[in-house]
């Protein structure tokens, strides 16, 4: 998978655009600025947006090319982000270090999905928040009709509301829904998509 993402990010254009994800752009300004973590951050569009808002930003991804482009994007705006290259289960942050974790289209291998959710939860302070957007399991059928919509080829990598409720049971649910959204993010996400959107507050 590392080779897949390095190849996707090797083009001059940004695979999912340089603008932040619409859900992140809408929701992030609602929270008090602090420290935020972006897992599987790719080319940096969301983390750079957070830095523009004044957040202290950390991010990680296993694509070195993704980091290069994220650093270039940040530099073009005179911003800095702490972006590390590492694989899932190899990332390491301090316990309860972050005020917010922002996950957009982070589709873990089903074998490690719950474990990664627990690891990320350990990095979040009690009272901290998660902003989450990913493809729902129903999106697989839309992807078959329109491959340009993007998303994993196996629905097991996608999400259901029940999975979110189970893996984040120690959270107050502020928002949790499945909805159809027309995505227009670079060349990687274009077209009608079925998404799970979740905002949660970690119980103290």
CSV table of C-alpha atoms in Angstrom, one decimal, residues 52-152:
chain,number,residue,atom,x,y,z
A,52,UNK,CA,-4.0,28.5,9.1
A,53,UNK,CA,-6.6,28.7,11.8
A,54,UNK,CA,-3.9,28.7,14.5
A,55,UNK,CA,-3.8,25.0,15.5
A,56,UNK,CA,-0.6,23.3,16.6
A,57,UNK,CA,-0.6,20.5,14.0
A,58,UNK,CA,0.8,17.0,14.0
A,59,UNK,CA,0.2,14.5,11.2
A,60,UNK,CA,1.4,11.2,10.0
A,61,UNK,CA,1.3,9.0,6.9
A,62,UNK,CA,3.3,6.2,5.5
A,63,UNK,CA,3.9,8.0,2.2
A,64,UNK,CA,7.1,10.0,2.1
A,65,UNK,CA,5.8,11.6,-1.1
A,66,UNK,CA,2.7,12.7,0.8
A,67,UNK,CA,4.8,14.4,3.4
A,68,UNK,CA,6.9,16.2,0.8
A,69,UNK,CA,3.8,17.7,-0.8
A,70,UNK,CA,2.3,18.6,2.6
A,71,UNK,CA,5.5,20.4,3.5
A,72,UNK,CA,5.5,22.2,0.2
A,73,UNK,CA,1.9,23.3,0.7
A,74,UNK,CA,2.6,24.5,4.2
A,75,UNK,CA,5.7,26.3,3.1
A,76,UNK,CA,3.8,28.1,0.3
A,77,UNK,CA,1.6,29.6,3.1
A,78,UNK,CA,4.5,30.3,5.5
A,79,UNK,CA,3.2,27.6,7.9
A,80,UNK,CA,4.8,24.6,9.6
A,81,UNK,CA,3.3,21.3,10.5
A,82,UNK,CA,4.9,18.4,12.4
A,83,UNK,CA,4.5,15.6,9.8
A,84,UNK,CA,6.0,12.2,10.4
A,85,UNK,CA,6.4,9.3,8.0
A,86,UNK,CA,5.3,6.1,9.7
A,87,UNK,CA,3.0,3.1,9.3
A,88,UNK,CA,-0.1,2.4,11.3
A,89,UNK,CA,0.8,0.8,14.7
A,90,UNK,CA,4.2,2.4,14.4
A,91,UNK,CA,3.1,5.9,15.2
A,92,UNK,CA,3.9,7.1,18.7
A,93,UNK,CA,2.5,10.2,20.5
A,94,UNK,CA,2.1,11.0,24.2
A,95,UNK,CA,-0.9,9.8,26.0
A,96,UNK,CA,-3.7,12.4,26.1
A,97,UNK,CA,-1.5,14.8,24.1
A,98,UNK,CA,-4.2,16.2,21.7
A,99,UNK,CA,-7.3,18.3,22.0
A,100,UNK,CA,-8.7,17.1,18.7
A,101,UNK,CA,-8.2,14.2,16.3
A,102,UNK,CA,-9.3,14.8,12.7
A,103,UNK,CA,-9.8,11.7,10.5
A,104,UNK,CA,-10.9,12.0,6.9
A,105,UNK,CA,-11.1,9.0,4.6
A,106,UNK,CA,-8.8,7.0,6.9
A,107,UNK,CA,-9.7,3.4,5.9
A,108,UNK,CA,-7.8,1.0,8.1
A,109,UNK,CA,-7.2,-2.7,7.3
A,110,UNK,CA,-10.1,-4.5,9.0
A,111,UNK,CA,-7.6,-6.5,11.0
A,112,UNK,CA,-6.3,-3.4,12.8
A,113,UNK,CA,-9.3,-1.0,12.6
A,114,UNK,CA,-10.5,-1.3,16.2
A,115,UNK,CA,-6.9,-1.4,17.5
A,116,UNK,CA,-6.0,1.8,15.7
A,117,UNK,CA,-9.2,3.5,17.0
A,118,UNK,CA,-8.1,2.6,20.6
A,119,UNK,CA,-4.5,3.9,19.9
A,120,UNK,CA,-5.8,7.2,18.6
A,121,UNK,CA,-8.3,7.4,21.5
A,122,UNK,CA,-5.3,7.1,23.9
A,123,UNK,CA,-3.7,10.2,22.3
A,124,UNK,CA,-6.8,12.3,22.9
A,125,UNK,CA,-7.4,14.3,26.2
A,126,UNK,CA,-10.6,13.6,28.1
A,127,UNK,CA,-13.0,16.2,26.9
A,128,UNK,CA,-11.3,16.3,23.6
A,129,UNK,CA,-13.1,15.8,20.3
A,130,UNK,CA,-12.9,13.7,17.1
A,131,UNK,CA,-14.0,14.9,13.7
A,132,UNK,CA,-14.5,11.9,11.4
A,133,UNK,CA,-15.6,11.4,7.8
A,134,UNK,CA,-15.2,8.2,5.8
A,135,UNK,CA,-17.0,6.1,3.2
A,136,UNK,CA,-19.9,4.0,4.4
A,137,UNK,CA,-20.1,0.3,3.5
A,138,UNK,CA,-22.9,1.2,1.1
A,139,UNK,CA,-20.5,3.4,-0.9
A,140,UNK,CA,-19.0,0.3,-2.5
A,141,UNK,CA,-22.0,0.1,-4.9
A,142,UNK,CA,-21.7,3.8,-5.8
A,143,UNK,CA,-18.0,3.3,-6.4
A,144,UNK,CA,-18.8,0.4,-8.8
A,145,UNK,CA,-21.1,2.7,-10.8
A,146,UNK,CA,-18.6,5.6,-10.7
A,147,UNK,CA,-15.0,4.7,-9.9
A,148,UNK,CA,-14.1,8.4,-9.9
A,149,UNK,CA,-15.9,8.7,-6.6
A,150,UNK,CA,-13.0,6.9,-5.0
A,151,UNK,CA,-12.8,4.6,-1.9
A,152,UNK,CA,-11.5,1.2,-1.1
